[in-house]
Short mmCIF file of C-alpha atoms in Angstrom, two decimals:
data_model
loop_
_atom_site.label_atom_id
_atom_site.label_comp_id
_atom_site.label_asym_id
_atom_site.label_seq_id
_atom_site.Cartn_x
_atom_site.Cartn_y
_atom_site.Cartn_z
CA MET F 2 116.23 22.14 127.59
CA MET F 3 115.44 20.80 131.01
CA ASN F 4 117.74 21.36 133.93
CA ALA F 5 118.59 18.44 136.08
CA VAL F 6 115.79 17.85 138.59
CA CYS F 7 117.16 17.40 141.99
CA ASP F 8 115.18 14.61 143.47
CA THR F 9 116.33 12.23 140.82
CA SER F 10 119.87 13.47 140.37
CA SER F 11 121.43 11.97 143.47
CA PRO F 12 122.48 8.33 143.64
CA VAL F 13 121.40 8.34 147.30
CA GLN F 14 117.89 9.48 146.42
CA ASP F 15 117.91 6.82 143.74
CA LEU F 16 118.71 4.16 146.38
CA LEU F 17 115.79 5.35 148.51
CA GLU F 18 113.49 5.14 145.50
CA ARG F 19 114.65 1.71 144.44
CA TYR F 20 113.95 0.44 147.95
CA VAL F 21 110.34 1.56 147.59
CA ASP F 22 109.96 0.27 144.08
CA CYS F 23 111.16 -3.24 144.79
CA LEU F 24 108.78 -3.59 147.73
CA ASP F 25 105.74 -1.98 146.07
CA GLU F 26 106.26 -3.87 142.83
CA ASP F 27 106.77 -7.19 144.59
CA ARG F 28 110.35 -7.59 143.40
CA LEU F 29 111.46 -8.69 146.86
CA GLU F 30 114.52 -10.47 145.53
CA GLU F 31 116.08 -7.08 144.80
CA TRP F 32 115.60 -5.83 148.34
CA PRO F 33 118.67 -7.47 149.94
CA GLU F 34 120.86 -6.19 147.09
CA LEU F 35 120.34 -2.65 148.33
CA PHE F 36 122.27 -3.48 151.52
CA LEU F 37 125.93 -4.18 152.19
CA GLU F 38 126.84 -7.82 152.56
CA ASN F 39 126.93 -7.27 156.34
CA GLY F 40 124.23 -4.60 156.32
CA LEU F 41 121.69 -4.18 159.12
CA TYR F 42 117.90 -4.00 158.81
CA LYS F 43 116.03 -3.33 161.97
CA ILE F 44 112.42 -2.50 162.87
CA LEU F 45 112.02 -0.75 166.22
CA SER F 46 108.72 0.36 167.68
CA ARG F 47 108.70 4.10 168.26
CA GLU F 48 107.71 3.49 171.85
CA ASN F 49 110.73 1.31 172.50
CA GLU F 50 112.99 3.74 170.72
CA ALA F 51 111.67 6.65 172.81
CA MET F 52 112.23 4.70 176.01
CA GLY F 53 115.71 3.63 174.99
CA LEU F 54 114.71 -0.03 174.88
CA PRO F 55 116.73 -1.48 172.10
CA ALA F 56 114.82 -4.74 171.49
CA PRO F 57 113.83 -4.67 167.82
CA LEU F 58 110.72 -6.24 166.36
CA VAL F 59 112.77 -7.47 163.39
CA TYR F 60 116.54 -7.62 163.08
CA TYR F 61 118.58 -8.92 160.18
CA TYR F 62 122.32 -8.37 160.26
CA SER F 63 123.44 -9.69 156.92
CA ARG F 64 122.28 -9.80 153.35
CA GLY F 65 122.05 -13.56 153.69
CA MET F 66 119.45 -13.27 156.46
CA MET F 67 117.42 -10.95 154.24
CA GLU F 68 117.65 -13.39 151.36
CA ASP F 69 116.46 -16.17 153.65
CA ARG F 70 113.56 -14.00 154.62
CA VAL F 71 112.60 -13.43 151.00
CA THR F 72 112.81 -17.16 150.31
CA ALA F 73 110.50 -17.82 153.24
CA LEU F 74 108.06 -15.20 152.03
CA ARG F 75 108.04 -16.75 148.56
CA ASP F 76 107.97 -20.41 149.50
CA ALA F 77 106.70 -21.03 152.98
CA LEU F 78 104.56 -18.30 154.39
CA THR F 79 100.99 -17.73 153.44
CA TYR F 80 99.46 -14.35 154.04
CA GLU F 81 96.68 -12.28 152.62
CA PHE F 82 97.40 -10.69 149.28
CA VAL F 83 97.77 -6.93 149.30
CA TYR F 84 99.21 -4.22 147.12
CA SER F 85 101.50 -1.90 149.03
CA ARG F 86 102.32 1.74 148.24
CA HIS F 87 105.02 3.69 150.10
CA LEU F 88 104.89 7.46 150.30
CA ILE F 89 108.22 8.87 151.42
CA THR F 90 108.55 12.48 152.53
CA ASN F 91 110.72 14.86 154.55
CA THR F 92 113.92 13.25 153.36
CA ARG F 93 117.07 14.75 154.85
CA ILE F 94 120.52 13.70 153.76
CA SER F 95 123.86 14.69 155.20
CA ALA F 96 127.30 13.45 154.35
CA ARG F 97 130.41 13.45 156.49
CA ASP F 98 133.57 11.86 155.13
CA ASP F 99 132.41 8.62 153.60
CA ILE F 100 129.34 8.19 155.76
CA ILE F 101 125.99 9.40 154.53
CA GLU F 102 123.13 9.72 156.97
CA ALA F 103 119.55 9.99 155.81
CA SER F 104 116.11 10.03 157.34
CA SER F 105 112.63 10.10 155.85
CA ASN F 106 109.07 9.90 157.07
CA PHE F 107 106.89 7.25 155.51
CA VAL F 108 103.35 6.03 155.24
CA ILE F 109 102.56 2.67 153.68
CA PHE F 110 99.10 2.07 152.30
CA HIS F 111 97.79 -1.41 151.69
CA THR F 112 95.07 -2.17 149.19
CA CYS F 113 93.17 -5.44 149.41
CA GLU F 114 91.91 -7.51 146.52
CA GLU F 115 88.57 -5.74 146.68
CA GLY F 116 90.29 -2.43 145.93
CA ARG F 117 89.99 -0.77 149.32
CA SER F 118 93.04 1.09 150.63
CA LYS F 119 93.96 1.70 154.24
CA THR F 120 96.84 3.20 156.15
CA TYR F 121 98.98 0.23 157.05
CA ALA F 122 101.98 1.71 158.81
CA VAL F 123 103.49 5.11 159.59
CA GLY F 124 107.00 5.87 160.77
CA ARG F 125 110.46 7.07 159.94
CA TYR F 126 113.50 5.55 158.25
CA ARG F 127 116.92 6.28 159.67
CA ASP F 128 119.72 5.27 157.38
CA VAL F 129 123.44 4.94 157.22
CA ILE F 130 124.54 4.67 153.62
CA VAL F 131 127.99 4.11 152.17
CA GLU F 132 129.38 4.36 148.68
CA THR F 133 130.53 1.16 147.04
CA ASP F 134 131.87 0.31 143.62
CA ASP F 135 128.32 -0.76 142.85
CA GLY F 136 126.84 2.60 143.97
CA PRO F 137 125.46 3.57 147.37
CA LYS F 138 124.17 0.80 149.65
CA PHE F 139 122.51 0.68 153.04
CA LYS F 140 124.98 -0.08 155.80
CA LYS F 141 122.04 0.19 158.17
CA ARG F 142 118.35 0.96 157.79
CA THR F 143 116.38 1.38 160.99
CA VAL F 144 112.62 1.53 160.66
CA ILE F 145 111.12 3.48 163.56
CA LEU F 146 107.59 2.17 163.50
CA ASP F 147 104.81 4.31 164.97
CA THR F 148 102.17 1.74 164.03
CA PHE F 149 103.45 -1.18 166.06
CA ALA F 150 100.00 -2.77 166.23
CA VAL F 151 100.21 -3.98 162.63
CA GLN F 152 98.51 -7.27 162.04
CA ASN F 153 100.94 -8.92 159.69
CA LEU F 154 104.15 -7.29 160.64
CA ILE F 155 106.26 -10.33 160.13
CA ALA F 156 105.19 -10.80 156.55
CA ALA F 157 107.00 -8.38 154.24
CA PRO F 158 109.75 -5.80 154.79
CA LEU F 159 108.57 -2.28 155.53
CA MET R 165 120.59 35.32 149.72
CA MET R 166 118.60 32.21 149.02
CA ASN R 167 119.69 29.72 146.47
CA ALA R 168 117.17 28.35 144.07
CA VAL R 169 115.21 25.59 145.74
CA CYS R 170 115.00 22.60 143.55
CA ASP R 171 111.51 21.36 143.86
CA THR R 172 110.18 24.61 142.50
CA SER R 173 112.89 25.36 139.97
CA SER R 174 111.90 22.95 137.25
CA PRO R 175 109.13 23.68 134.77
CA VAL R 176 108.24 20.00 134.87
CA GLN R 177 107.80 20.03 138.64
CA ASP R 178 105.72 23.13 138.18
CA LEU R 179 103.44 21.31 135.77
CA LEU R 180 102.98 18.52 138.31
CA GLU R 181 102.12 21.07 140.99
CA ARG R 182 99.67 22.98 138.84
CA TYR R 183 97.84 19.76 138.10
CA VAL R 184 97.31 19.25 141.83
CA ASP R 185 96.37 22.85 142.49
CA CYS R 186 93.69 23.08 139.83
CA LEU R 187 92.02 19.92 141.10
CA ASP R 188 92.31 20.70 144.81
CA GLU R 189 91.19 24.27 144.36
CA ASP R 190 88.26 23.34 142.16
CA ARG R 191 89.60 25.16 139.10
CA LEU R 192 88.74 22.24 136.87
CA GLU R 193 88.64 24.38 133.75
CA GLU R 194 92.43 24.66 133.92
CA TRP R 195 92.93 20.90 134.02
CA PRO R 196 92.63 20.19 130.25
CA GLU R 197 95.05 23.03 129.51
CA LEU R 198 97.85 21.06 131.12
CA PHE R 199 97.60 18.49 128.32
CA LEU R 200 98.50 18.57 124.65
CA GLU R 201 95.58 19.11 122.27
CA ASN R 202 95.72 15.37 121.54
CA GLY R 203 96.88 14.41 125.02
CA LEU R 204 95.85 11.20 126.76
CA TYR R 205 94.40 10.82 130.26
CA LYS R 206 93.81 7.31 131.44
CA ILE R 207 92.85 5.69 134.74
CA LEU R 208 93.86 2.04 135.00
CA SER R 209 93.26 -0.16 138.01
CA ARG R 210 96.53 -1.49 139.41
CA GLU R 211 95.14 -4.96 139.19
CA ASN R 212 94.47 -4.66 135.47
CA GLU R 213 97.82 -3.06 134.91
CA ALA R 214 99.61 -5.87 136.74
CA MET R 215 97.77 -8.50 134.70
CA GLY R 216 98.42 -6.71 131.44
CA LEU R 217 94.73 -6.05 130.88
CA PRO R 218 94.60 -2.71 129.17
CA ALA R 219 90.94 -1.80 129.72
CA PRO R 220 90.98 1.59 131.43
CA LEU R 221 88.38 2.81 133.92
CA VAL R 222 88.55 6.22 132.33
CA TYR R 223 90.08 7.19 128.99
CA TYR R 224 90.15 10.60 127.34
CA TYR R 225 92.27 11.02 124.26
CA SER R 226 91.95 14.72 123.52
CA ARG R 227 91.76 17.98 125.34
CA GLY R 228 88.25 18.39 123.96
CA MET R 229 87.08 15.22 125.74
CA MET R 230 88.50 16.55 128.96
CA GLU R 231 86.74 19.86 128.45
CA ASP R 232 83.48 18.01 127.84
CA ARG R 233 84.04 16.17 131.05
CA VAL R 234 84.54 19.38 132.97
CA THR R 235 81.37 20.82 131.46
CA ALA R 236 79.43 17.74 132.53
CA LEU R 237 80.85 18.00 136.04
CA ARG R 238 79.84 21.63 136.25
CA ASP R 239 76.44 21.46 134.61
CA ALA R 240 74.95 18.02 134.64
CA LEU R 241 76.26 15.75 137.32
CA THR R 242 75.34 15.98 140.93
CA TYR R 243 77.61 14.49 143.50
CA GLU R 244 78.40 14.95 147.12
CA PHE R 245 80.52 17.98 147.91
CA VAL R 246 84.03 17.24 149.10
CA TYR R 247 87.31 19.05 149.40
CA SER R 248 90.20 17.12 147.89
CA ARG R 249 93.88 17.28 148.81
CA HIS R 250 96.58 15.54 146.79
CA LEU R 251 99.87 14.58 148.40
CA ILE R 252 102.47 13.75 145.76
CA THR R 253 105.70 11.99 146.65
CA ASN R 254 108.56 9.93 145.21
CA THR R 255 108.65 11.93 142.02
CA ARG R 256 111.20 10.70 139.51
CA ILE R 257 111.89 12.53 136.31
CA SER R 258 114.07 11.50 133.42
CA ALA R 259 114.59 13.14 130.06
CA ARG R 260 115.70 11.58 126.82
CA ASP R 261 115.81 13.71 123.71
CA ASP R 262 112.60 15.67 123.76
CA ILE R 263 110.62 13.17 125.80
CA ILE R 264 110.37 13.57 129.54
CA GLU R 265 109.13 10.67 131.62
CA ALA R 266 107.95 11.15 135.15
CA SER R 267 106.29 9.09 137.85
CA SER R 268 104.99 9.94 141.29
CA ASN R 269 103.13 8.23 144.07
CA PHE R 270 99.97 9.92 145.30
CA VAL R 271 97.37 9.81 147.98
CA ILE R 272 94.21 11.88 147.68
CA PHE R 273 92.32 12.77 150.83
CA HIS R 274 88.69 13.84 150.73
CA THR R 275 87.11 15.95 153.41
CA CYS R 276 83.33 16.10 153.71
CA GLU R 277 81.24 19.09 154.68
CA GLU R 278 81.34 18.02 158.31
CA GLY R 279 85.13 18.34 158.28
CA ARG R 280 86.11 14.72 158.45
CA SER R 281 88.96 13.57 156.20
CA LYS R 282 89.52 10.13 154.76
CA THR R 283 91.90 8.43 152.37
CA TYR R 284 90.09 8.54 149.07
CA ALA R 285 92.54 7.03 146.61
CA VAL R 286 96.13 5.84 146.47
CA GLY R 287 98.21 5.13 143.41
CA ARG R 288 100.90 6.25 141.03
CA TYR R 289 101.05 8.69 138.14
CA ARG R 290 103.05 7.73 135.08
CA ASP R 291 103.61 10.61 132.73
CA VAL R 292 104.98 11.45 129.34
CA ILE R 293 105.63 15.18 129.14
CA VAL R 294 106.79 17.26 126.20
CA GLU R 295 108.02 20.79 125.88
CA THR R 296 105.84 23.21 123.97
CA ASP R 297 106.06 26.94 123.26
CA ASP R 298 103.66 27.28 126.15
CA GLY R 299 105.87 25.29 128.56
CA PRO R 300 105.73 21.56 129.34
CA LYS R 301 102.46 19.70 128.81
CA PHE R 302 101.25 16.19 129.43
CA LYS R 303 101.33 14.10 126.30
CA LYS R 304 100.00 11.27 128.43
CA ARG R 305 99.14 10.87 132.09
CA THR R 306 98.29 7.37 133.24
CA VAL R 307 96.80 7.03 136.71
CA ILE R 308 97.57 3.59 138.14
CA LEU R 309 94.85 3.33 140.73
CA ASP R 310 95.41 1.02 143.71
CA THR R 311 92.05 2.00 145.22
CA PHE R 312 89.77 0.88 142.44
CA ALA R 313 86.81 0.45 144.79
CA VAL R 314 86.26 4.21 144.99
CA GLN R 315 82.65 5.16 145.34
CA ASN R 316 82.49 8.16 143.08
CA LEU R 317 85.23 7.43 140.67
CA ILE R 318 83.50 8.85 137.68
CA ALA R 319 83.03 12.25 139.25
CA ALA R 320 86.19 14.31 139.17
CA PRO R 321 89.67 13.71 137.66
CA LEU R 322 92.19 12.08 139.96
CA MET M 281 131.73 12.21 146.14
CA MET M 282 128.12 13.13 146.69
CA ASN M 283 126.65 16.23 145.24
CA ALA M 284 124.60 18.39 147.49
CA VAL M 285 121.06 17.06 147.70
CA CYS M 286 118.57 19.79 147.22
CA ASP M 287 115.92 19.15 149.75
CA THR M 288 118.40 19.54 152.56
CA SER M 289 120.55 22.26 151.05
CA SER M 290 118.23 25.21 151.56
CA PRO M 291 117.94 26.99 154.92
CA VAL M 292 114.25 27.50 154.18
CA GLN M 293 113.68 23.78 153.68
CA ASP M 294 115.58 23.25 156.86
CA LEU M 295 113.19 25.57 158.71
CA LEU M 296 110.23 23.59 157.38
CA GLU M 297 111.84 20.36 158.55
CA ARG M 298 112.71 21.64 162.01
CA TYR M 299 109.10 22.71 162.48
CA VAL M 300 108.01 19.11 161.86
CA ASP M 301 110.72 17.63 164.01
CA CYS M 302 110.04 19.69 167.10
CA LEU M 303 106.35 18.80 167.00
CA ASP M 304 106.76 15.12 166.16
CA GLU M 305 109.51 14.64 168.70
CA ASP M 306 107.62 16.48 171.45
CA ARG M 307 110.18 19.30 171.72
CA LEU M 308 107.44 21.91 171.82
CA GLU M 309 109.65 24.46 173.53
CA GLU M 310 111.55 24.87 170.25
CA TRP M 311 108.43 25.58 168.24
CA PRO M 312 108.07 29.34 169.10
CA GLU M 313 111.76 29.87 168.31
CA LEU M 314 111.04 29.21 164.65
CA PHE M 315 108.94 32.39 164.48
CA LEU M 316 109.85 36.05 164.57
CA GLU M 317 109.30 37.75 167.94
CA ASN M 318 106.11 39.25 166.48
CA GLY M 319 105.37 36.28 164.23
CA LEU M 320 101.86 35.06 163.45
CA TYR M 321 100.50 31.52 163.73
CA LYS M 322 96.98 30.99 162.56
CA ILE M 323 94.74 27.97 161.96
CA LEU M 324 91.91 28.61 159.54
CA SER M 325 89.34 26.04 158.46
CA ARG M 326 89.46 25.49 154.72
CA GLU M 327 85.77 26.19 154.59
CA ASN M 328 86.14 29.61 156.18
CA GLU M 329 89.11 30.37 154.01
CA ALA M 330 87.18 29.47 150.83
CA MET M 331 84.26 31.68 151.89
CA GLY M 332 86.52 34.58 152.78
CA LEU M 333 85.55 34.39 156.44
CA PRO M 334 88.67 35.34 158.30
CA ALA M 335 87.81 34.05 161.80
CA PRO M 336 90.61 31.69 162.71
CA LEU M 337 90.29 28.62 164.94
CA VAL M 338 93.60 29.50 166.56
CA TYR M 339 95.51 32.77 166.36
CA TYR M 340 98.75 33.69 168.09
CA TYR M 341 100.41 36.93 167.12
CA SER M 342 103.64 36.85 169.07
CA ARG M 343 106.26 34.38 170.12
CA GLY M 344 105.22 35.09 173.73
CA MET M 345 101.69 33.81 173.06
CA MET M 346 103.14 30.64 171.59
CA GLU M 347 105.38 30.17 174.61
CA ASP M 348 102.37 30.62 176.88
CA ARG M 349 100.62 27.97 174.87
CA VAL M 350 103.47 25.55 175.28
CA THR M 351 103.54 26.19 179.03
CA ALA M 352 99.82 25.48 179.25
CA LEU M 353 100.29 22.28 177.26
CA ARG M 354 103.07 21.16 179.57
CA ASP M 355 101.60 22.21 182.90
CA ALA M 356 97.88 22.64 182.81
CA LEU M 357 96.14 20.72 180.07
CA THR M 358 95.54 17.02 180.16
CA TYR M 359 94.92 15.21 176.94
CA GLU M 360 95.31 11.74 175.60
CA PHE M 361 98.85 10.73 174.75
CA VAL M 362 99.59 10.29 171.07
CA TYR M 363 102.61 10.17 168.82
CA SER M 364 102.32 12.52 165.85
CA ARG M 365 103.96 12.18 162.44
CA HIS M 366 103.82 14.94 159.82
CA LEU M 367 104.23 14.15 156.15
CA ILE M 368 104.93 17.29 154.15
CA THR M 369 104.69 17.32 150.35
CA ASN M 370 104.26 19.59 147.33
CA THR M 371 106.43 22.28 148.82
CA ARG M 372 106.74 25.38 146.68
CA ILE M 373 109.02 28.23 147.56
CA SER M 374 109.40 31.58 145.88
CA ALA M 375 111.47 34.56 146.91
CA ARG M 376 110.94 38.19 146.05
CA ASP M 377 113.26 40.77 147.54
CA ASP M 378 113.59 39.78 151.18
CA ILE M 379 110.24 38.02 151.41
CA ILE M 380 110.05 34.28 150.92
CA GLU M 381 106.69 32.67 150.37
CA ALA M 382 106.19 28.94 150.76
CA SER M 383 103.34 26.50 150.76
CA SER M 384 103.13 22.78 151.43
CA ASN M 385 100.46 20.14 151.73
CA PHE M 386 100.45 18.10 154.90
CA VAL M 387 98.92 15.07 156.52
CA ILE M 388 99.41 14.42 160.22
CA PHE M 389 99.03 10.90 161.51
CA HIS M 390 98.40 10.18 165.18
CA THR M 391 99.31 6.89 166.81
CA CYS M 392 97.75 5.95 170.13
CA GLU M 393 99.38 4.08 172.96
CA GLU M 394 98.11 0.81 171.57
CA GLY M 395 100.05 1.38 168.35
CA ARG M 396 97.19 2.13 166.01
CA SER M 397 97.67 5.01 163.54
CA LYS M 398 95.01 7.18 162.00
CA THR M 399 94.82 10.22 159.78
CA TYR M 400 94.47 13.09 162.19
CA ALA M 401 94.47 16.17 160.00
CA VAL M 402 95.00 17.14 156.36
CA GLY M 403 95.64 20.59 154.98
CA ARG M 404 98.09 23.10 153.63
CA TYR M 405 100.64 25.44 155.16
CA ARG M 406 100.99 28.93 153.74
CA ASP M 407 104.09 30.69 154.93
CA VAL M 408 105.83 34.02 154.86
CA ILE M 409 109.45 33.58 155.85
CA VAL M 410 112.15 36.18 156.37
CA GLU M 411 115.87 35.96 156.79
CA THR M 412 117.27 37.00 160.13
CA ASP M 413 120.77 36.97 161.63
CA ASP M 414 119.70 33.69 163.20
CA GLY M 415 118.62 32.14 159.89
CA PRO M 416 115.17 32.12 158.29
CA LYS M 417 112.12 32.47 160.58
CA PHE M 418 108.38 32.36 160.07
CA LYS M 419 106.90 35.83 159.89
CA LYS M 420 103.58 34.10 159.40
CA ARG M 421 102.41 30.50 159.16
CA THR M 422 98.79 29.97 158.20
CA VAL M 423 97.45 26.43 158.57
CA ILE M 424 94.56 25.89 156.16
CA LEU M 425 92.84 22.99 157.82
CA ASP M 426 90.71 20.66 155.72
CA THR M 427 89.95 18.44 158.70
CA PHE M 428 88.23 20.98 160.92
CA ALA M 429 86.29 18.29 162.80
CA VAL M 430 89.35 17.24 164.76
CA GLN M 431 88.57 16.18 168.28
CA ASN M 432 91.41 17.72 170.18
CA LEU M 433 92.24 20.65 168.01
CA ILE M 434 93.14 22.96 170.83
CA ALA M 435 95.77 20.63 172.25
CA ALA M 436 99.01 20.83 170.27
CA PRO M 437 100.15 23.00 167.36
CA LEU M 438 99.56 21.53 163.91
#
């Protein structure tokens, strides 16, 4: 009756969606599982990226570091409560041999407890994804962050 | 010459697009026609939804109620003129037997008569869609509204 | 291993993406190349469009005019530095004979040197695209601009 709809038919698209869902639905514990054991997660300001300055704002280079981060967010850090909502657009995916490259633009809205929403961060994801026995995983996700003046950058993953 | 492009090839995607178009282009009369005769349209604050509190902000449970709403908007209510623009992303569609489930993130921008745009509302649609002789229709559209502090929520459908 | 993913498989989608990339990545010189030699680029306020008033805010009717514009932007005009980021959604594409029609909603975010992002402009693209020996090109791109009160409209293409 219904033909397959493309944006849900690809395991890679599904990975990109699950990333969003686990952050927006506050299931942070699932976030490291989307990466390889030695996967990279990096936030770079767009300014630094444009100038070829490699110093990242955030840099985790293993799933363990991401899990530590989640533990800290759950147990130690206090920060203002917000709901987040990612809108992901302009996704481009290309595959060469076993390496899949993807990029997407994003805007993240935050909504405070009083129900007011604001643009929190804008930027672009640049991904290297590989197939595993457990489906595709991020080998590397680089967040190119336009909005580097975010107030609570260190709190949650983008 | 050109292969079918996916995001326009599916009747379900087309339904999602026509929903946006009739609201953004102020053709409100077409909005109830996208639902089953006994279709449901519900706006829930994200907060209530997260806490399992079912009280909706808006709840119509038939096409007739939606038509009444449109009549009221046209004839009785006065509210500030704005242009609306929906941006729909992260659409996921799955079909099981005759039931199609879909979800999408959305942001709605409003632009006032002076030409200034602002983020009006952010949230997620959760849909149950069924095939009819007249193409797919919403059996149920639930609007999970992050931005529950909207000023003129009761005016037009989201 | 991976099936083709639709939103990158179509040359038309690719044209839409390259348009965004050359503007967001400040490769303005590539922007006129996406149009036919006698291609049209037009910015219309949504208000004017709704009232059937055809006077555009911006109107270029050849690739040469666009190139002149880029030269002026590079050499003559001074304007505040910003990073731009286009998010394109709700793309619909239809083909009839050799004419391809497309439309998309857009929001453009601008980020200033201090790293703060704001909604710059919201609207809809309406395109006529034709195949050439050099791939698809815009015969006409009309920008229906909701946000007509933009401060520096005349600076860069939208």
